PDB file of C-alpha atoms in Angstrom:
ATOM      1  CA  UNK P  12      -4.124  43.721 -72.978  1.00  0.00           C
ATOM      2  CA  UNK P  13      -3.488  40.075 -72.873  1.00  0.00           C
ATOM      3  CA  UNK P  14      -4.410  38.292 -69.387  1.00  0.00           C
ATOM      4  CA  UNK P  15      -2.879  34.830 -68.736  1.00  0.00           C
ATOM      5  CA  UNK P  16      -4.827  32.481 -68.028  1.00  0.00           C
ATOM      6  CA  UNK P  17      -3.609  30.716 -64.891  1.00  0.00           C
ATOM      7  CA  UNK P  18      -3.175  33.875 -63.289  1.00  0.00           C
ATOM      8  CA  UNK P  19      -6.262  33.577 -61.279  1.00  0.00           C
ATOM      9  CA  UNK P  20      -5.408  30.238 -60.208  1.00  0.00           C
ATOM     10  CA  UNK P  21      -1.994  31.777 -58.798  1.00  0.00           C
ATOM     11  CA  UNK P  22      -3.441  34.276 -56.545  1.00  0.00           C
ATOM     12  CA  UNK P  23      -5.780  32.042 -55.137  1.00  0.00           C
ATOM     13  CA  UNK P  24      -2.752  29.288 -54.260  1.00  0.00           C
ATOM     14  CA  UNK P  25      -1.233  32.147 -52.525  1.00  0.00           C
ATOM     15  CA  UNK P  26      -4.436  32.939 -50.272  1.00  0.00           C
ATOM     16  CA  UNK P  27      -4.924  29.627 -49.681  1.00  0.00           C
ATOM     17  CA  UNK P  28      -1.524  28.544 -48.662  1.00  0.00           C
ATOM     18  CA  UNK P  29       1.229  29.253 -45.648  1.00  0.00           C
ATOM     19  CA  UNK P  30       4.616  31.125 -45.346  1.00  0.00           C
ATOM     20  CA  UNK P  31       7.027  29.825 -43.521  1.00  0.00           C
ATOM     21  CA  UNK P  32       7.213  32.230 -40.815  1.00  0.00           C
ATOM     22  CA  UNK P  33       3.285  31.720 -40.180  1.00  0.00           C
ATOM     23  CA  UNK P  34       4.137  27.624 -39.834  1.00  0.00           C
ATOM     24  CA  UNK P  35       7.003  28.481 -37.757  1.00  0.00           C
ATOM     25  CA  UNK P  36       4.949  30.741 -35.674  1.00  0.00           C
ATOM     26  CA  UNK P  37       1.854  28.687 -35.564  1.00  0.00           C
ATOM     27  CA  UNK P  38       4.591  25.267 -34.538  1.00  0.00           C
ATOM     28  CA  UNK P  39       6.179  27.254 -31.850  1.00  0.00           C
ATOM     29  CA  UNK P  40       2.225  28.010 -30.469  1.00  0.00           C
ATOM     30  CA  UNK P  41       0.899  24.731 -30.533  1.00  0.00           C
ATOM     31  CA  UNK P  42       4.762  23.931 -28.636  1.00  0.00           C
ATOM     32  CA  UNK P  43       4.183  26.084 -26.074  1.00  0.00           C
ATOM     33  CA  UNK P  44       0.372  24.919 -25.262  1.00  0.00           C
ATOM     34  CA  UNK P  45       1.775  21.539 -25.061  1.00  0.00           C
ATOM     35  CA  UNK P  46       4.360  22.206 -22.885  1.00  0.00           C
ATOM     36  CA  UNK P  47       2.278  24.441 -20.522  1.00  0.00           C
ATOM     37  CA  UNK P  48      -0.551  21.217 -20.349  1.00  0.00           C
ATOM     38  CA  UNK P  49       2.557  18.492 -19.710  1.00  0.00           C
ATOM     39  CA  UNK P  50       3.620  21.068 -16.954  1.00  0.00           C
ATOM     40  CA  UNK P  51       0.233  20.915 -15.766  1.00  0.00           C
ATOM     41  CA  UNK P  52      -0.271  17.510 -15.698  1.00  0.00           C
ATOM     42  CA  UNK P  53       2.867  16.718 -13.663  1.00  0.00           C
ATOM     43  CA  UNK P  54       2.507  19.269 -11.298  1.00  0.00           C
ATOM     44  CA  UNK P  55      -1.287  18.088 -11.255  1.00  0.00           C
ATOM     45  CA  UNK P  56       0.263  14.281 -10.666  1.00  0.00           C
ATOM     46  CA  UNK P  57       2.620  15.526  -7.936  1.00  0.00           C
ATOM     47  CA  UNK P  58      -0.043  17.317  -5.546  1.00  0.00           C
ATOM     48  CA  UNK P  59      -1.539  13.691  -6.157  1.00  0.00           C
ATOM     49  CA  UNK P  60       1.262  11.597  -5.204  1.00  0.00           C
ATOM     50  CA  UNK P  61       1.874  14.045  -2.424  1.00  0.00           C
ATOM     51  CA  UNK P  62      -1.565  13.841  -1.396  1.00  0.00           C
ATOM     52  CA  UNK P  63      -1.151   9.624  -0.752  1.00  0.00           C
ATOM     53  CA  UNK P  64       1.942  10.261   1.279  1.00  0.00           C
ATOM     54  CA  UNK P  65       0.016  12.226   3.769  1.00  0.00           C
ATOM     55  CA  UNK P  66      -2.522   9.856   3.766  1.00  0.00           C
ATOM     56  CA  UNK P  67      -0.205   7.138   4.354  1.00  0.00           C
ATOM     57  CA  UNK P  68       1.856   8.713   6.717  1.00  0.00           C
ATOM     58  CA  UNK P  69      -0.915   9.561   8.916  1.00  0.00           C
ATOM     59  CA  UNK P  70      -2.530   5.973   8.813  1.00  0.00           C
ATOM     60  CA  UNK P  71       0.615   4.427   9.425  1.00  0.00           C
ATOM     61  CA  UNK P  72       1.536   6.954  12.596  1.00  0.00           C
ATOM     62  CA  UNK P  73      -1.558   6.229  14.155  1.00  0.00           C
ATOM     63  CA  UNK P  74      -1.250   1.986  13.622  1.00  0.00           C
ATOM     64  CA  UNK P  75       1.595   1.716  14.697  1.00  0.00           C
ATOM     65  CA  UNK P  76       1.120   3.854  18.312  1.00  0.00           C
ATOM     66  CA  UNK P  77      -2.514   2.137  18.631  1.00  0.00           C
ATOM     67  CA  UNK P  78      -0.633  -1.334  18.129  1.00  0.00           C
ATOM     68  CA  UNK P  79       2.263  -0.794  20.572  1.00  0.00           C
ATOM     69  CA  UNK P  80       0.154   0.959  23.171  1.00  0.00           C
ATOM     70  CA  UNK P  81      -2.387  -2.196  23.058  1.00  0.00           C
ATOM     71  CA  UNK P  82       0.038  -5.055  23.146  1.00  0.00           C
ATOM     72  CA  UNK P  83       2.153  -3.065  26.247  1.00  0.00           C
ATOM     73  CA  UNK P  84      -1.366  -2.965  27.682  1.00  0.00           C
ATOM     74  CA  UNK P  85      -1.888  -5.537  30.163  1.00  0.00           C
ATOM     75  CA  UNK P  86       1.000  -5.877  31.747  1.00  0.00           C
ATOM     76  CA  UNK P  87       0.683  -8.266  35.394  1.00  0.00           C
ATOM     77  CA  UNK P  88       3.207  -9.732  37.967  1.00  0.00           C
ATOM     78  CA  UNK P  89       6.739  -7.032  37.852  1.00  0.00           C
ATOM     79  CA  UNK P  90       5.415  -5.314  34.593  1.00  0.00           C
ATOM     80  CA  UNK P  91       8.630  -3.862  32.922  1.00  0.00           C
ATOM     81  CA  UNK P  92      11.332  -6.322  34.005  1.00  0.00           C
ATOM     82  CA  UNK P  93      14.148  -4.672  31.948  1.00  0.00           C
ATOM     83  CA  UNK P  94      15.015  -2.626  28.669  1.00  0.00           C
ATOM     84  CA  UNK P  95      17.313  -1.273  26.744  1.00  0.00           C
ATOM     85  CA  UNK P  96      17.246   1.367  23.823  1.00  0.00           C
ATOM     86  CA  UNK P  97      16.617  -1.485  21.305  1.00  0.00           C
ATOM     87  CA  UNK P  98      14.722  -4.342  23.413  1.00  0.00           C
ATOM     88  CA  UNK P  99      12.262  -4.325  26.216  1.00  0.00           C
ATOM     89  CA  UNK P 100      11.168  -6.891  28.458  1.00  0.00           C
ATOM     90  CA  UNK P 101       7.740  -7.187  30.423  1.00  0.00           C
ATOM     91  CA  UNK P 102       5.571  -9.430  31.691  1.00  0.00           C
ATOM     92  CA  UNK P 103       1.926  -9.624  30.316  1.00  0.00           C
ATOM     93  CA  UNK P 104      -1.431 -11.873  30.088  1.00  0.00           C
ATOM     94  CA  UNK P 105      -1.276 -14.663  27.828  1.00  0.00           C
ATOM     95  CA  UNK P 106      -4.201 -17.164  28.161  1.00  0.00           C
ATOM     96  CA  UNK P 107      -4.848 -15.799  31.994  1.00  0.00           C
ATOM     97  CA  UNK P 108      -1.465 -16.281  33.112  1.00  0.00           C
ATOM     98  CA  UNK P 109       1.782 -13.983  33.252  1.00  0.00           C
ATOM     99  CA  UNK P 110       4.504 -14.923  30.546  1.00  0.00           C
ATOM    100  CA  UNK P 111       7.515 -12.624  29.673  1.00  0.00           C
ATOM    101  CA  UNK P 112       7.295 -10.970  26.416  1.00  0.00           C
ATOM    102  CA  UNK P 113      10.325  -9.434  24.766  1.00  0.00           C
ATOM    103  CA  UNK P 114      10.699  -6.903  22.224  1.00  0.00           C
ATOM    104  CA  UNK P 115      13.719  -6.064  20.112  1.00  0.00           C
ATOM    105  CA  UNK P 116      14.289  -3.800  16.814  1.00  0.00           C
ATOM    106  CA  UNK P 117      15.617  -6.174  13.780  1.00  0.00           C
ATOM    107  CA  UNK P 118      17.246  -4.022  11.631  1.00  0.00           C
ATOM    108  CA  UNK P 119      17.853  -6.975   9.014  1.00  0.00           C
ATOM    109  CA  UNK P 120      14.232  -7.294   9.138  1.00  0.00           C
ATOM    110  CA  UNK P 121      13.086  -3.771   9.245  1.00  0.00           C
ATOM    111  CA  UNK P 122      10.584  -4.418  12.050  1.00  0.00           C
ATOM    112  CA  UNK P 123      10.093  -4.603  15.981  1.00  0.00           C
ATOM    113  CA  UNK P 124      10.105  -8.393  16.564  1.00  0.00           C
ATOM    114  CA  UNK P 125       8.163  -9.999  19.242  1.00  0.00           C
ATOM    115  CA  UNK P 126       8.682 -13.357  21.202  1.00  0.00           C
ATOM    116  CA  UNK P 127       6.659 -14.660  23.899  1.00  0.00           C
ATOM    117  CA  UNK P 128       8.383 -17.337  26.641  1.00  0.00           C
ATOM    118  CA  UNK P 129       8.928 -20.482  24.881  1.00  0.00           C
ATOM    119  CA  UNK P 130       7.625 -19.310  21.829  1.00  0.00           C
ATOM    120  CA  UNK P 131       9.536 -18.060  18.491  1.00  0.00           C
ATOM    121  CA  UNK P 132      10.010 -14.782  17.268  1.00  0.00           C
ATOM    122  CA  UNK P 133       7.401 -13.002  14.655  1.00  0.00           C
ATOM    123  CA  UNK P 134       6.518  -9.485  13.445  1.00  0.00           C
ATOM    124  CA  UNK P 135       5.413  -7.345  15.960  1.00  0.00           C
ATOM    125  CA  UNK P 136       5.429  -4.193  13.353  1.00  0.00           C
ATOM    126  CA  UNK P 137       6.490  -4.048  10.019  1.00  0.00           C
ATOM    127  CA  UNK P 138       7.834  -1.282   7.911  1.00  0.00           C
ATOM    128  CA  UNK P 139      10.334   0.635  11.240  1.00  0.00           C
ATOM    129  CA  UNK P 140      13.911   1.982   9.640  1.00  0.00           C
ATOM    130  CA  UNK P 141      14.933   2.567  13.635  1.00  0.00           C
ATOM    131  CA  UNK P 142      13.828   2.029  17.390  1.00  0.00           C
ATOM    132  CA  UNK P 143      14.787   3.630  20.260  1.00  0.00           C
ATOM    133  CA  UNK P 144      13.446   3.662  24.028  1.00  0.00           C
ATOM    134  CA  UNK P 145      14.299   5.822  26.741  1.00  0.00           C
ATOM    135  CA  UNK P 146      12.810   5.078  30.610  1.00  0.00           C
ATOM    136  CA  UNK P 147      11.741   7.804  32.646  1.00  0.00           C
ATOM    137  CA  UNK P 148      12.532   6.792  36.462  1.00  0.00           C
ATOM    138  CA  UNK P 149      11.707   8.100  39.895  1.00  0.00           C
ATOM    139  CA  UNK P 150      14.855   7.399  42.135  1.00  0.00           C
ATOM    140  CA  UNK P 151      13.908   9.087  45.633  1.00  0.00           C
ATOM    141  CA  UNK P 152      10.457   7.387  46.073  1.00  0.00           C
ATOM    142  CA  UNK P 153       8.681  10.578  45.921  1.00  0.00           C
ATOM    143  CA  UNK P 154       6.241   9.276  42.667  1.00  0.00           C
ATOM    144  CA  UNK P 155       7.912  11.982  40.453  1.00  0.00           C
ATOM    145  CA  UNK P 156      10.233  10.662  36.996  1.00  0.00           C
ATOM    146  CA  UNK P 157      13.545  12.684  37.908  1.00  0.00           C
ATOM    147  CA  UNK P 158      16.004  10.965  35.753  1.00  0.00           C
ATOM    148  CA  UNK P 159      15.710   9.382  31.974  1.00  0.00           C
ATOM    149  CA  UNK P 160      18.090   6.503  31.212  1.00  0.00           C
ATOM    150  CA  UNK P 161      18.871   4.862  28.280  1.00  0.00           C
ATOM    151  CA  UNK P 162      18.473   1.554  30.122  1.00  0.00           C
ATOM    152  CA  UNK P 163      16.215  -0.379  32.429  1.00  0.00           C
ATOM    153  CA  UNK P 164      16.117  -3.197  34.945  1.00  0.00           C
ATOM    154  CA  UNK P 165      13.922  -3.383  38.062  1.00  0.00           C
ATOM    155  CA  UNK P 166      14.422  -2.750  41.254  1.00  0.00           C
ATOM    156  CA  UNK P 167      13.984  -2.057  44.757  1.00  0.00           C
ATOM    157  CA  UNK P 168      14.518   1.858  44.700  1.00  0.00           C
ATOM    158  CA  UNK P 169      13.809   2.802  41.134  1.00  0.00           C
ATOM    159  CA  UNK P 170      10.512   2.630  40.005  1.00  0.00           C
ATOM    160  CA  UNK P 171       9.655   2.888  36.268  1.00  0.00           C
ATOM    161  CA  UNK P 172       6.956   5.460  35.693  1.00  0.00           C
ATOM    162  CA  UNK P 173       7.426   6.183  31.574  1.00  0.00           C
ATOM    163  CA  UNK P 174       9.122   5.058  28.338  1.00  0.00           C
ATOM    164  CA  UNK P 175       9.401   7.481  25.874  1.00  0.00           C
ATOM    165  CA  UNK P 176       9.355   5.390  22.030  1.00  0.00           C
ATOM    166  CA  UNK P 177      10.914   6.896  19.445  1.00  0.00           C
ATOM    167  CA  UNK P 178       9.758   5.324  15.669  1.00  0.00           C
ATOM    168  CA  UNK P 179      10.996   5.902  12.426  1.00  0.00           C
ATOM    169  CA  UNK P 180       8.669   4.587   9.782  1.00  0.00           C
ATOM    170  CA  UNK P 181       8.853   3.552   6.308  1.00  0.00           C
ATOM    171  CA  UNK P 182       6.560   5.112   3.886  1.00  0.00           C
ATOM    172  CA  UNK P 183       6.850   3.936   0.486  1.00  0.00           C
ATOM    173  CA  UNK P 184       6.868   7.002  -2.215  1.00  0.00           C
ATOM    174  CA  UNK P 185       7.048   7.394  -6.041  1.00  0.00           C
ATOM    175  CA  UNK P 186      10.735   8.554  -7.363  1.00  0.00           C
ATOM    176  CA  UNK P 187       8.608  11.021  -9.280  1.00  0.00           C
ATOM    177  CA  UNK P 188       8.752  12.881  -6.013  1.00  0.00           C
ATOM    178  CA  UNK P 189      12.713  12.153  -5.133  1.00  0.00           C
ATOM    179  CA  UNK P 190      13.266  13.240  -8.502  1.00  0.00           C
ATOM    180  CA  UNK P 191      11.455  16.439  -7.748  1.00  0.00           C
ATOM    181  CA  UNK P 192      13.474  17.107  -4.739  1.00  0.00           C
ATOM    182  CA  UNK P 193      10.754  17.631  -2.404  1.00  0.00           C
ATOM    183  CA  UNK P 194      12.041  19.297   0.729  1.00  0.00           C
ATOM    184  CA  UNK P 195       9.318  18.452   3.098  1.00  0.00           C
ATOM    185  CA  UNK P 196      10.270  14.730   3.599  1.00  0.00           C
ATOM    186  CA  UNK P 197      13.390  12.602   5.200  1.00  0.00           C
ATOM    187  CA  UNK P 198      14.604  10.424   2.161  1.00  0.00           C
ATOM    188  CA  UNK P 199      15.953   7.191   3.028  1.00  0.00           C
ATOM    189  CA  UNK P 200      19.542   7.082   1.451  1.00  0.00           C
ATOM    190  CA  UNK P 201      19.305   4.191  -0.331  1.00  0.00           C
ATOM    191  CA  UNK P 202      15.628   2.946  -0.945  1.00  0.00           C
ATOM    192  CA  UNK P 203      12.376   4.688  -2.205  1.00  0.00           C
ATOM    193  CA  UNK P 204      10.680   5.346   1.076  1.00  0.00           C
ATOM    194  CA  UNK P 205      10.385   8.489   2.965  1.00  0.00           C
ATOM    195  CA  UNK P 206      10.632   8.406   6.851  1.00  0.00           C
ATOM    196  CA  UNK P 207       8.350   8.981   9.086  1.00  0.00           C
ATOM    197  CA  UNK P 208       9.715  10.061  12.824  1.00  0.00           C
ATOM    198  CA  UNK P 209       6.909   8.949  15.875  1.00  0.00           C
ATOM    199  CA  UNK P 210       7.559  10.015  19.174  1.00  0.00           C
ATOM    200  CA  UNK P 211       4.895   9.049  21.735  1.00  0.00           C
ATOM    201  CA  UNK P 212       5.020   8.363  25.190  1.00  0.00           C
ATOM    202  CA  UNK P 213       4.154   4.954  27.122  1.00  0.00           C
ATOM    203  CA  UNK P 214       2.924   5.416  30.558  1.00  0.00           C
ATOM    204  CA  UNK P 215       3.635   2.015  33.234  1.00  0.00           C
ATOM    205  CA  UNK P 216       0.515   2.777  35.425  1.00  0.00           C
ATOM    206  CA  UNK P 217      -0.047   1.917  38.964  1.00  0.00           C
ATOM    207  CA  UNK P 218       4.014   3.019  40.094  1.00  0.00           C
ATOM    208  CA  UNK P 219       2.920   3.960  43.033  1.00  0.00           C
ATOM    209  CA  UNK P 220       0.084   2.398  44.279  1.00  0.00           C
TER     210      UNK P 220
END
């Protein structure tokens, strides 16, 4: 019986090669590691990105109640002298004498704005979307806030005991996490920041000493 001569040479092409199922198969493997390892990653990136948020958010929160609580500090002479829900007006130490201060929300500026008698206005804090006070008064003398208004101005028979400050501030965030639609934050509508609501209370000591 005659053998051909190549025909060793064919059977060991045919171990050594591939079908096309088995490169399909072994394509559609290596596919699926890669996209289980990209999943990773991003999920991996947005714990991280998350992660600074909560950083920042924190920081920033407790900045920007240290700052206000220190500059409203030392108040002298009629303290509070009037406020709205957007502007206060008090009088504090400057240089060992008593100057009025006032405060106001720019919204152009996105910041609370401060401006000293005489002087111009600057920064007071940077990075605020919104502002809002509300004064806690005691109108029957009897040392005790019974009414919150949404306004200010001193006077004989109301005495100003609190201001409640409500803050929104701007955190700035990756659009990786807007585009993940992460539920836990307030998006601002039209920029890349999340905000950040502070509410914190003010206390006008001495009322009724």
């Amino acid at each position: 019986m005659h053998i051909p001569r190549n025909r060793a040479l064919i059977a060991v092409a045919k171990q050594s090669g591939f079908t096309l199922l088995e490169m399909l198969l072994s394509t559609g493997l290596a596919a699926l590691i890669m996209l289980a390892i990209t999943a990773s990653l991003l999920q991996f990136n947005q714990h991280k990105l998350l992660a600074q948020v909560v950083v920042q958010t924190q920081s920033q929160d407790q900045l920007a109640v240290a700052q206000v609580r220190s500059d409203w500090r030392d108040l002298c002479g009629s303290g509070v002298i009037s406020g709205t829900a957007h502007t206060l007006s008090i009088m504090r130490l400057y240089h060992g004498r008593c100057v009025n201060y006032d405060y106001a929300y720019g919204a152009g500026g996105q910041s609370l704005t401060r401006r000293r008698a005489g002087g111009r206005s600057s920064s007071f804090l940077a990075q605020v979307d919104s502002f809002h006070l509300s004064f806690g008064v005691d109108t029957n003398q009897d040392c005790v806030i019974d009414q919150w208004h949404s306004s200010y101005e001193i006077g004989e028979f109301i005495k100003l005991h609190q201001v409640r400050v409500n803050l929104e501030l701007r955190i700035p965030a990756s659009k990786q996490l807007r585009a993940g639609k992460t539920s836990q934050w307030l998006w601002h509508q039209d920029d890349d920041v999340v905000l950040h609501v502070v509410n914190f209370i003010w206390r006008a000591v001495n009322v009724c000493s």
